[in-house]
Tab-separated table of N, CA and C in Angstrom:
chain	number	residue	atom	x	y	z
A	16	TYR	N	0.825	-1.189	0.000
A	16	TYR	CA	0.000	0.000	0.000
A	16	TYR	C	0.859	1.238	0.000
A	17	VAL	N	0.304	2.340	-0.434
A	17	VAL	CA	1.012	3.623	-0.456
A	17	VAL	C	0.693	4.353	0.841
A	18	SER	N	1.737	4.819	1.515
A	18	SER	CA	1.497	5.497	2.792
A	18	SER	C	0.770	6.824	2.583
A	19	MET	N	0.102	7.237	3.618
A	19	MET	CA	-0.748	8.417	3.559
A	19	MET	C	-0.745	9.065	4.948
A	20	GLN	N	-0.960	10.369	4.991
A	20	GLN	CA	-1.069	11.071	6.254
A	20	GLN	C	-2.525	11.450	6.497
A	21	ALA	N	-2.877	11.628	7.768
A	21	ALA	CA	-4.189	12.146	8.139
A	21	ALA	C	-3.970	13.420	8.938
A	22	ILE	N	-4.703	14.459	8.581
A	22	ILE	CA	-4.715	15.686	9.363
A	22	ILE	C	-6.044	15.704	10.098
A	23	ILE	N	-5.970	15.719	11.423
A	23	ILE	CA	-7.181	15.751	12.243
A	23	ILE	C	-7.224	17.100	12.956
A	24	LEU	N	-8.284	17.835	12.685
A	24	LEU	CA	-8.426	19.180	13.246
A	24	LEU	C	-9.074	19.086	14.633
A	25	ALA	N	-8.323	19.525	15.641
A	25	ALA	CA	-8.766	19.373	17.028
A	25	ALA	C	-8.423	20.606	17.856
A	26	ALA	N	-8.506	21.796	17.264
A	26	ALA	CA	-8.062	23.008	17.947
A	26	ALA	C	-9.194	23.851	18.525
A	27	GLY	N	-10.423	23.593	18.126
A	27	GLY	CA	-11.541	24.456	18.528
A	27	GLY	C	-11.894	24.365	20.002
A	28	GLU	N	-12.659	25.339	20.459
A	28	GLU	CA	-13.035	25.415	21.874
A	28	GLU	C	-14.284	24.622	22.223
A	29	GLY	N	-15.114	24.289	21.259
A	29	GLY	CA	-16.326	23.537	21.558
A	29	GLY	C	-17.316	24.321	22.406
A	30	THR	N	-17.451	25.605	22.117
A	30	THR	CA	-18.290	26.478	22.943
A	30	THR	C	-19.759	26.054	22.973
A	31	ARG	N	-20.251	25.445	21.906
A	31	ARG	CA	-21.656	25.019	21.895
A	31	ARG	C	-21.900	23.809	22.789
A	32	MET	N	-20.847	23.197	23.272
A	32	MET	CA	-20.991	22.026	24.159
A	32	MET	C	-20.690	22.366	25.620
A	33	ARG	N	-20.601	23.663	25.924
A	33	ARG	CA	-20.361	24.056	27.312
A	33	ARG	C	-21.558	23.677	28.162
A	34	PRO	N	-21.422	23.289	29.393
A	34	PRO	CA	-20.211	23.292	30.217
A	34	PRO	C	-19.329	22.052	30.039
A	35	LEU	N	-19.741	21.093	29.221
A	35	LEU	CA	-18.982	19.860	29.027
A	35	LEU	C	-17.542	20.125	28.598
A	36	THR	N	-17.334	21.200	27.819
A	36	THR	CA	-15.999	21.494	27.291
A	36	THR	C	-15.295	22.627	28.041
A	37	GLN	N	-15.782	22.949	29.214
A	37	GLN	CA	-15.151	24.016	30.012
A	37	GLN	C	-13.707	23.648	30.371
A	38	HIS	N	-13.473	22.377	30.707
A	38	HIS	CA	-12.146	21.944	31.145
A	38	HIS	C	-11.584	20.798	30.313
A	39	VAL	N	-12.281	20.446	29.221
A	39	VAL	CA	-11.871	19.349	28.346
A	39	VAL	C	-12.061	19.803	26.899
A	40	PRO	N	-11.044	19.648	26.047
A	40	PRO	CA	-11.259	20.006	24.637
A	40	PRO	C	-12.310	19.080	24.014
A	41	LYS	N	-13.153	19.619	23.152
A	41	LYS	CA	-14.258	18.842	22.589
A	41	LYS	C	-13.819	17.499	22.004
A	42	PRO	N	-12.711	17.415	21.255
A	42	PRO	CA	-12.320	16.114	20.701
A	42	PRO	C	-11.911	15.082	21.758
A	43	MET	N	-11.699	15.519	22.995
A	43	MET	CA	-11.335	14.597	24.074
A	43	MET	C	-12.546	14.160	24.895
A	44	VAL	N	-13.724	14.674	24.564
A	44	VAL	CA	-14.941	14.257	25.245
A	44	VAL	C	-15.176	12.783	24.939
A	45	ARG	N	-15.531	12.037	25.955
A	45	ARG	CA	-15.763	10.599	25.783
A	45	ARG	C	-17.164	10.364	25.243
A	46	ALA	N	-17.242	9.428	24.327
A	46	ALA	CA	-18.516	8.957	23.792
A	46	ALA	C	-18.429	7.440	23.827
A	47	GLY	N	-18.978	6.846	24.853
A	47	GLY	CA	-18.823	5.411	25.041
A	47	GLY	C	-17.475	5.117	25.661
A	48	GLU	N	-16.792	4.131	25.107
A	48	GLU	CA	-15.517	3.666	25.664
A	48	GLU	C	-14.329	4.568	25.344
A	49	LYS	N	-14.462	5.413	24.315
A	49	LYS	CA	-13.314	6.186	23.832
A	49	LYS	C	-13.669	7.652	23.682
A	50	ASN	N	-12.620	8.483	23.588
A	50	ASN	CA	-12.882	9.888	23.290
A	50	ASN	C	-13.079	10.041	21.772
A	51	LEU	N	-13.535	11.225	21.361
A	51	LEU	CA	-13.889	11.439	19.953
A	51	LEU	C	-12.696	11.281	19.012
A	52	ILE	N	-11.521	11.792	19.396
A	52	ILE	CA	-10.347	11.645	18.505
A	52	ILE	C	-9.976	10.175	18.339
A	53	GLU	N	-10.011	9.414	19.410
A	53	GLU	CA	-9.700	7.982	19.309
A	53	GLU	C	-10.650	7.301	18.329
A	54	GLN	N	-11.907	7.677	18.360
A	54	GLN	CA	-12.872	7.091	17.440
A	54	GLN	C	-12.566	7.465	15.990
A	55	VAL	N	-12.090	8.690	15.764
A	55	VAL	CA	-11.695	9.105	14.407
A	55	VAL	C	-10.467	8.306	13.962
A	56	ILE	N	-9.475	8.186	14.813
A	56	ILE	CA	-8.264	7.433	14.472
A	56	ILE	C	-8.604	5.973	14.171
A	57	ASP	N	-9.556	5.408	14.906
A	57	ASP	CA	-9.950	4.013	14.704
A	57	ASP	C	-10.502	3.723	13.305
A	58	VAL	N	-11.080	4.712	12.638
A	58	VAL	CA	-11.658	4.465	11.304
A	58	VAL	C	-10.666	4.732	10.176
A	59	LEU	N	-9.462	5.178	10.514
A	59	LEU	CA	-8.472	5.456	9.465
A	59	LEU	C	-8.043	4.156	8.790
A	60	PRO	N	-7.868	4.195	7.472
A	60	PRO	CA	-7.409	2.997	6.770
A	60	PRO	C	-5.942	2.701	7.065
A	61	LYS	N	-5.526	1.485	6.757
A	61	LYS	CA	-4.150	1.053	7.044
A	61	LYS	C	-3.106	1.906	6.326
A	62	GLU	N	-3.496	2.544	5.222
A	62	GLU	CA	-2.559	3.399	4.483
A	62	GLU	C	-2.044	4.565	5.318
A	63	VAL	N	-2.826	4.998	6.291
A	63	VAL	CA	-2.443	6.150	7.113
A	63	VAL	C	-1.440	5.696	8.175
A	64	ASP	N	-0.199	6.177	8.018
A	64	ASP	CA	0.830	5.810	8.983
A	64	ASP	C	1.284	6.982	9.843
A	65	GLU	N	0.775	8.187	9.555
A	65	GLU	CA	1.078	9.349	10.391
A	65	GLU	C	-0.184	10.176	10.547
A	66	VAL	N	-0.433	10.616	11.775
A	66	VAL	CA	-1.549	11.496	12.089
A	66	VAL	C	-0.973	12.834	12.533
A	67	ILE	N	-1.403	13.889	11.852
A	67	ILE	CA	-1.023	15.243	12.237
A	67	ILE	C	-2.233	15.830	12.964
A	68	LEU	N	-2.069	16.087	14.253
A	68	LEU	CA	-3.151	16.649	15.056
A	68	LEU	C	-2.953	18.154	15.170
A	69	VAL	N	-3.925	18.913	14.686
A	69	VAL	CA	-3.895	20.362	14.844
A	69	VAL	C	-4.596	20.659	16.165
A	70	VAL	N	-3.840	21.217	17.102
A	70	VAL	CA	-4.339	21.439	18.454
A	70	VAL	C	-4.311	22.919	18.802
A	71	GLY	N	-5.129	23.288	19.765
A	71	GLY	CA	-5.192	24.675	20.220
A	71	GLY	C	-5.697	24.714	21.653
A	72	TYR	N	-7.013	24.810	21.801
A	72	TYR	CA	-7.664	24.914	23.103
A	72	TYR	C	-7.327	23.693	23.977
A	73	LEU	N	-6.775	23.955	25.153
A	73	LEU	CA	-6.394	22.898	26.111
A	73	LEU	C	-5.556	21.795	25.450
A	74	LYS	N	-4.653	22.220	24.578
A	74	LYS	CA	-3.852	21.297	23.758
A	74	LYS	C	-3.034	20.307	24.578
A	75	GLU	N	-2.622	20.692	25.798
A	75	GLU	CA	-1.798	19.816	26.622
A	75	GLU	C	-2.510	18.497	26.915
A	76	GLN	N	-3.842	18.541	27.082
A	76	GLN	CA	-4.588	17.316	27.360
A	76	GLN	C	-4.491	16.339	26.188
A	77	ILE	N	-4.560	16.875	24.974
A	77	ILE	CA	-4.472	16.028	23.774
A	77	ILE	C	-3.058	15.481	23.625
A	78	ILE	N	-2.065	16.349	23.765
A	78	ILE	CA	-0.661	15.948	23.610
A	78	ILE	C	-0.281	14.914	24.670
A	79	ASN	N	-0.684	15.143	25.909
A	79	ASN	CA	-0.364	14.197	26.990
A	79	ASN	C	-1.049	12.851	26.782
A	80	HIS	N	-2.235	12.851	26.227
A	80	HIS	CA	-2.985	11.608	26.023
A	80	HIS	C	-2.388	10.756	24.893
A	81	PHE	N	-2.054	11.391	23.773
A	81	PHE	CA	-1.627	10.634	22.592
A	81	PHE	C	-0.116	10.468	22.475
A	82	GLY	N	0.667	11.395	22.994
A	82	GLY	CA	2.119	11.283	22.894
A	82	GLY	C	2.597	11.313	21.447
A	83	ASP	N	3.677	10.586	21.168
A	83	ASP	CA	4.291	10.578	19.835
A	83	ASP	C	3.798	9.449	18.945
A	84	GLU	N	3.009	8.528	19.529
A	84	GLU	CA	2.531	7.366	18.772
A	84	GLU	C	1.225	6.898	19.401
A	85	PHE	N	0.294	6.506	18.532
A	85	PHE	CA	-0.973	5.984	19.027
A	85	PHE	C	-1.506	4.968	18.019
A	86	GLY	N	-1.838	3.802	18.498
A	86	GLY	CA	-2.393	2.770	17.631
A	86	GLY	C	-1.464	2.381	16.492
A	87	GLY	N	-0.152	2.439	16.730
A	87	GLY	CA	0.819	2.079	15.702
A	87	GLY	C	1.103	3.167	14.688
A	88	ARG	N	0.559	4.364	14.926
A	88	ARG	CA	0.775	5.472	13.991
A	88	ARG	C	1.567	6.595	14.673
A	89	LYS	N	2.467	7.189	13.912
A	89	LYS	CA	3.216	8.345	14.393
A	89	LYS	C	2.236	9.503	14.586
A	90	ILE	N	2.400	10.245	15.680
A	90	ILE	CA	1.568	11.418	15.942
A	90	ILE	C	2.463	12.650	15.917
A	91	THR	N	2.080	13.640	15.122
A	91	THR	CA	2.781	14.920	15.029
A	91	THR	C	1.776	16.007	15.386
A	92	TYR	N	2.226	17.040	16.070
A	92	TYR	CA	1.329	18.114	16.509
A	92	TYR	C	1.654	19.420	15.806
A	93	VAL	N	0.613	20.133	15.442
A	93	VAL	CA	0.730	21.480	14.906
A	93	VAL	C	-0.168	22.351	15.773
A	94	LYS	N	0.387	23.434	16.280
A	94	LYS	CA	-0.375	24.298	17.179
A	94	LYS	C	-1.005	25.456	16.407
A	95	GLN	N	-2.317	25.596	16.551
A	95	GLN	CA	-3.065	26.708	15.959
A	95	GLN	C	-3.407	27.662	17.104
A	96	LYS	N	-2.726	28.805	17.135
A	96	LYS	CA	-2.881	29.729	18.267
A	96	LYS	C	-4.265	30.361	18.312
A	97	LYS	N	-4.816	30.700	17.163
A	97	LYS	CA	-6.152	31.289	17.100
A	97	LYS	C	-7.015	30.420	16.197
A	98	PRO	N	-8.267	30.178	16.583
A	98	PRO	CA	-9.153	29.352	15.743
A	98	PRO	C	-9.604	30.132	14.507
A	99	LEU	N	-8.820	30.010	13.442
A	99	LEU	CA	-9.078	30.776	12.220
A	99	LEU	C	-9.634	29.908	11.096
A	100	GLY	N	-10.198	28.762	11.433
A	100	GLY	CA	-10.888	27.948	10.438
A	100	GLY	C	-10.070	26.814	9.861
A	101	THR	N	-10.768	26.000	9.070
A	101	THR	CA	-10.198	24.798	8.475
A	101	THR	C	-9.039	25.109	7.538
A	102	GLU	N	-9.230	26.074	6.641
A	102	GLU	CA	-8.184	26.393	5.673
A	102	GLU	C	-6.895	26.807	6.384
A	103	HIS	N	-7.007	27.670	7.380
A	103	HIS	CA	-5.832	28.117	8.127
A	103	HIS	C	-5.147	26.942	8.821
A	104	ALA	N	-5.939	26.060	9.432
A	104	ALA	CA	-5.377	24.894	10.123
A	104	ALA	C	-4.585	24.006	9.169
A	105	VAL	N	-5.127	23.767	7.989
A	105	VAL	CA	-4.442	22.923	7.002
A	105	VAL	C	-3.186	23.622	6.485
A	106	GLU	N	-3.253	24.928	6.277
A	106	GLU	CA	-2.068	25.677	5.838
A	106	GLU	C	-0.930	25.546	6.843
A	107	LEU	N	-1.250	25.498	8.133
A	107	LEU	CA	-0.218	25.335	9.161
A	107	LEU	C	0.508	23.994	9.027
A	108	CYS	N	-0.135	23.019	8.409
A	108	CYS	CA	0.435	21.673	8.242
A	108	CYS	C	1.238	21.522	6.954
A	109	GLU	N	1.199	22.510	6.102
A	109	GLU	CA	1.765	22.377	4.753
A	109	GLU	C	3.198	21.865	4.729
A	110	ARG	N	4.032	22.337	5.617
A	110	ARG	CA	5.456	21.931	5.627
A	110	ARG	C	5.635	20.457	5.975
A	111	LEU	N	4.618	19.847	6.588
A	111	LEU	CA	4.707	18.444	7.004
A	111	LEU	C	4.112	17.475	5.991
A	112	ILE	N	3.336	17.991	5.054
A	112	ILE	CA	2.623	17.136	4.101
A	112	ILE	C	3.600	16.595	3.061
A	113	LEU	N	3.604	15.264	2.939
A	113	LEU	CA	4.527	14.608	2.012
A	113	LEU	C	3.888	14.333	0.655
A	114	ASP	N	2.676	13.826	0.641
A	114	ASP	CA	2.030	13.428	-0.604
A	114	ASP	C	0.520	13.487	-0.425
A	115	ARG	N	-0.153	12.345	-0.530
A	115	ARG	CA	-1.609	12.297	-0.334
A	115	ARG	C	-1.941	12.341	1.142
A	116	PHE	N	-3.059	13.002	1.465
A	116	PHE	CA	-3.485	13.081	2.855
A	116	PHE	C	-4.992	13.214	2.927
A	117	ILE	N	-5.523	12.859	4.099
A	117	ILE	CA	-6.949	12.987	4.358
A	117	ILE	C	-7.118	13.959	5.517
A	118	ILE	N	-8.124	14.809	5.410
A	118	ILE	CA	-8.449	15.771	6.463
A	118	ILE	C	-9.759	15.319	7.105
A	119	LEU	N	-9.771	15.275	8.432
A	119	LEU	CA	-10.976	14.923	9.181
A	119	LEU	C	-11.101	15.848	10.386
A	120	MET	N	-12.293	15.945	10.931
A	120	MET	CA	-12.532	16.730	12.130
A	120	MET	C	-12.309	15.840	13.360
A	121	GLY	N	-11.699	16.385	14.375
A	121	GLY	CA	-11.404	15.623	15.586
A	121	GLY	C	-12.631	15.235	16.380
A	122	ASP	N	-13.766	15.846	16.053
A	122	ASP	CA	-15.014	15.522	16.747
A	122	ASP	C	-16.026	14.890	15.794
A	123	GLY	N	-15.547	14.410	14.656
A	123	GLY	CA	-16.443	13.822	13.653
A	123	GLY	C	-16.858	12.407	14.013
A	124	ALA	N	-17.971	12.001	13.439
A	124	ALA	CA	-18.450	10.617	13.594
A	124	ALA	C	-18.460	10.001	12.205
A	125	TYR	N	-17.462	9.181	11.925
A	125	TYR	CA	-17.282	8.617	10.591
A	125	TYR	C	-17.357	7.101	10.644
A	126	SER	N	-17.832	6.517	9.553
A	126	SER	CA	-17.809	5.056	9.477
A	126	SER	C	-16.531	4.624	8.758
A	127	LYS	N	-16.007	3.482	9.159
A	127	LYS	CA	-14.812	2.925	8.532
A	127	LYS	C	-15.055	2.710	7.036
A	128	ALA	N	-16.259	2.228	6.687
A	128	ALA	CA	-16.587	1.965	5.279
A	128	ALA	C	-16.569	3.252	4.448
A	129	ASP	N	-17.113	4.341	4.987
A	129	ASP	CA	-17.115	5.614	4.257
A	129	ASP	C	-15.701	6.130	4.042
A	130	ILE	N	-14.871	6.035	5.077
A	130	ILE	CA	-13.490	6.511	4.951
A	130	ILE	C	-12.723	5.629	3.970
A	131	GLN	N	-12.930	4.313	4.010
A	131	GLN	CA	-12.283	3.405	3.047
A	131	GLN	C	-12.662	3.790	1.617
A	132	GLU	N	-13.913	4.141	1.415
A	132	GLU	CA	-14.386	4.510	0.068
A	132	GLU	C	-13.760	5.818	-0.407
A	133	VAL	N	-13.717	6.816	0.450
A	133	VAL	CA	-13.214	8.123	0.030
A	133	VAL	C	-11.720	8.077	-0.289
A	134	VAL	N	-10.932	7.258	0.426
A	134	VAL	CA	-9.488	7.216	0.147
A	134	VAL	C	-9.144	6.435	-1.112
A	135	LYS	N	-10.125	5.783	-1.739
A	135	LYS	CA	-9.892	5.119	-3.021
A	135	LYS	C	-9.650	6.130	-4.135
A	136	HIS	N	-10.020	7.368	-3.893
A	136	HIS	CA	-9.930	8.415	-4.916
A	136	HIS	C	-8.690	9.283	-4.694
A	137	GLU	N	-8.123	9.730	-5.789
A	137	GLU	CA	-6.929	10.582	-5.720
A	137	GLU	C	-7.234	11.889	-4.987
A	138	ARG	N	-8.359	12.490	-5.330
A	138	ARG	CA	-8.838	13.705	-4.671
A	138	ARG	C	-10.340	13.522	-4.468
A	139	ALA	N	-10.808	13.827	-3.283
A	139	ALA	CA	-12.229	13.608	-3.020
A	139	ALA	C	-12.698	14.470	-1.854
A	140	MET	N	-14.004	14.655	-1.803
A	140	MET	CA	-14.659	15.310	-0.681
A	140	MET	C	-15.854	14.443	-0.318
A	141	MET	N	-15.933	14.046	0.927
A	141	MET	CA	-17.058	13.230	1.347
A	141	MET	C	-18.241	14.148	1.632
A	142	VAL	N	-19.386	13.790	1.062
A	142	VAL	CA	-20.579	14.606	1.220
A	142	VAL	C	-21.711	13.749	1.782
A	143	TYR	N	-22.763	14.419	2.190
A	143	TYR	CA	-23.904	13.754	2.804
A	143	TYR	C	-25.175	14.293	2.155
A	144	LYS	N	-26.034	13.396	1.692
A	144	LYS	CA	-27.312	13.826	1.117
A	144	LYS	C	-28.213	14.321	2.237
A	145	ILE	N	-28.871	15.424	1.985
A	145	ILE	CA	-29.670	16.064	3.027
A	145	ILE	C	-30.981	16.586	2.460
A	146	ARG	N	-31.991	16.605	3.314
A	146	ARG	CA	-33.286	17.204	2.961
A	146	ARG	C	-33.732	18.056	4.132
A	147	GLY	N	-34.437	19.124	3.835
A	147	GLY	CA	-34.966	19.981	4.897
A	147	GLY	C	-33.971	21.029	5.341
A	148	LYS	N	-34.087	21.425	6.601
A	148	LYS	CA	-33.224	22.478	7.152
A	148	LYS	C	-31.899	21.892	7.617
A	149	PHE	N	-30.835	22.610	7.337
A	149	PHE	CA	-29.529	22.237	7.887
A	149	PHE	C	-28.624	23.447	7.891
A	150	SER	N	-27.593	23.361	8.691
A	150	SER	CA	-26.603	24.423	8.774
A	150	SER	C	-25.253	23.810	8.437
A	151	GLY	N	-24.520	24.449	7.553
A	151	GLY	CA	-23.218	23.933	7.156
A	151	GLY	C	-22.899	24.303	5.728
A	152	GLY	N	-22.058	23.497	5.094
A	152	GLY	CA	-21.610	23.772	3.735
A	152	GLY	C	-22.484	23.078	2.706
A	153	ASN	N	-23.293	23.862	1.998
A	153	ASN	CA	-24.142	23.335	0.926
A	153	ASN	C	-23.311	23.252	-0.355
A	154	ILE	N	-23.265	22.069	-0.957
A	154	ILE	CA	-22.467	21.850	-2.159
A	154	ILE	C	-23.254	22.306	-3.384
A	155	VAL	N	-22.589	23.103	-4.218
A	155	VAL	CA	-23.191	23.589	-5.462
A	155	VAL	C	-22.371	23.018	-6.618
A	156	TYR	N	-23.068	22.371	-7.550
A	156	TYR	CA	-22.411	21.779	-8.718
A	156	TYR	C	-22.626	22.641	-9.947
A	157	ASP	N	-21.677	22.570	-10.898
A	157	ASP	CA	-21.874	23.243	-12.178
A	157	ASP	C	-22.649	22.322	-13.109
A	158	ALA	N	-22.884	22.769	-14.344
A	158	ALA	CA	-23.690	22.017	-15.311
A	158	ALA	C	-23.087	20.651	-15.638
A	159	ASP	N	-21.759	20.507	-15.475
A	159	ASP	CA	-21.084	19.238	-15.764
A	159	ASP	C	-20.995	18.313	-14.548
A	160	GLY	N	-21.565	18.737	-13.428
A	160	GLY	CA	-21.538	17.907	-12.228
A	160	GLY	C	-20.285	18.053	-11.393
A	161	ASN	N	-19.481	19.079	-11.694
A	161	ASN	CA	-18.269	19.335	-10.927
A	161	ASN	C	-18.552	20.339	-9.814
A	162	LEU	N	-17.750	20.300	-8.778
A	162	LEU	CA	-17.895	21.231	-7.670
A	162	LEU	C	-17.736	22.667	-8.162
A	163	ALA	N	-18.738	23.501	-7.890
A	163	ALA	CA	-18.672	24.910	-8.270
A	163	ALA	C	-18.450	25.796	-7.046
A	164	ASP	N	-19.060	25.408	-5.907
A	164	ASP	CA	-18.962	26.244	-4.712
A	164	ASP	C	-19.412	25.452	-3.488
A	165	ILE	N	-18.985	25.924	-2.343
A	165	ILE	CA	-19.494	25.439	-1.059
A	165	ILE	C	-20.011	26.676	-0.347
A	166	VAL	N	-21.324	26.715	-0.134
A	166	VAL	CA	-21.957	27.883	0.473
A	166	VAL	C	-22.251	27.571	1.936
A	167	GLU	N	-21.567	28.265	2.826
A	167	GLU	CA	-21.758	28.062	4.268
A	167	GLU	C	-22.984	28.824	4.736
A	168	GLY	N	-23.629	28.285	5.775
A	168	GLY	CA	-24.768	28.987	6.367
A	168	GLY	C	-25.922	28.052	6.621
A	169	ALA	N	-27.095	28.641	6.831
A	169	ALA	CA	-28.316	27.874	7.066
A	169	ALA	C	-29.021	27.695	5.733
A	170	HIS	N	-29.557	26.498	5.499
A	170	HIS	CA	-30.181	26.173	4.219
A	170	HIS	C	-31.469	25.387	4.435
A	171	ILE	N	-32.337	25.481	3.456
A	171	ILE	CA	-33.526	24.626	3.391
A	171	ILE	C	-33.524	24.040	1.990
A	172	THR	N	-33.595	22.710	1.889
A	172	THR	CA	-33.516	22.076	0.576
A	172	THR	C	-34.463	20.883	0.490
A	173	LYS	N	-34.957	20.644	-0.708
A	173	LYS	CA	-35.792	19.465	-0.958
A	173	LYS	C	-34.911	18.256	-1.236
A	174	GLY	N	-33.667	18.501	-1.515
A	174	GLY	CA	-32.712	17.432	-1.789
A	174	GLY	C	-31.394	18.033	-2.184
A	175	GLY	N	-30.462	18.078	-1.263
A	175	GLY	CA	-29.166	18.669	-1.533
A	175	GLY	C	-28.042	17.805	-1.017
A	176	VAL	N	-26.854	18.365	-1.054
A	176	VAL	CA	-25.665	17.659	-0.609
A	176	VAL	C	-24.883	18.590	0.309
A	177	MET	N	-24.459	18.050	1.443
A	177	MET	CA	-23.754	18.818	2.455
A	177	MET	C	-22.316	18.334	2.599
A	178	ASN	N	-21.416	19.258	2.824
A	178	ASN	CA	-20.015	18.965	3.067
A	178	ASN	C	-19.866	18.332	4.451
A	179	THR	N	-19.118	17.228	4.561
A	179	THR	CA	-18.875	16.575	5.851
A	179	THR	C	-17.516	16.958	6.439
A	180	ASN	N	-16.764	17.790	5.736
A	180	ASN	CA	-15.419	18.190	6.159
A	180	ASN	C	-14.444	17.023	6.189
A	181	VAL	N	-14.589	16.105	5.247
A	181	VAL	CA	-13.601	15.044	5.013
A	181	VAL	C	-13.104	15.248	3.587
A	182	PHE	N	-11.801	15.428	3.446
A	182	PHE	CA	-11.204	15.699	2.138
A	182	PHE	C	-10.009	14.794	1.938
A	183	VAL	N	-9.833	14.308	0.722
A	183	VAL	CA	-8.611	13.613	0.333
A	183	VAL	C	-7.938	14.508	-0.693
A	184	LEU	N	-6.706	14.883	-0.401
A	184	LEU	CA	-5.967	15.811	-1.264
A	184	LEU	C	-4.532	15.311	-1.415
A	185	GLY	N	-3.777	16.013	-2.217
A	185	GLY	CA	-2.369	15.676	-2.405
A	185	GLY	C	-1.562	16.921	-2.719
A	186	ARG	N	-0.279	16.766	-2.631
A	186	ARG	CA	0.613	17.910	-2.945
A	186	ARG	C	0.552	18.244	-4.395
């Protein structure tokens, strides 16, 4: 297999989950037997041999928990001093990116099968079919079925597609 890196974004404050996140970073909140980041790492395919964790809020808890290796994968940390969004977080990782990589959210709920499917593609964005009201990135396609835009905000749709913030990219 060809090795691959995973960038897991785990720097946010989780303000909408307060008071639960007052003293614990949101990706370290336990859901069942494991915390959210552990659950994300568990669904990574075997191709991923390095995890780059972008940390910020209460970062010491994440660093102390995972150390330099977790589940047989090298762990590297990138510190995001201010929560300036996904693009900024990924830009901070640029010097560490070797080739193909997958971006995931540290508090995401992903299935192993979905992640296996998305990494089959050279470049991909995992999306979710949605109906009704939702808040997030609404995917807009051009006439040829290619990505034209991602419109953030609140939406109402009879049948649309939403960004899940899982991307497979390469240098």
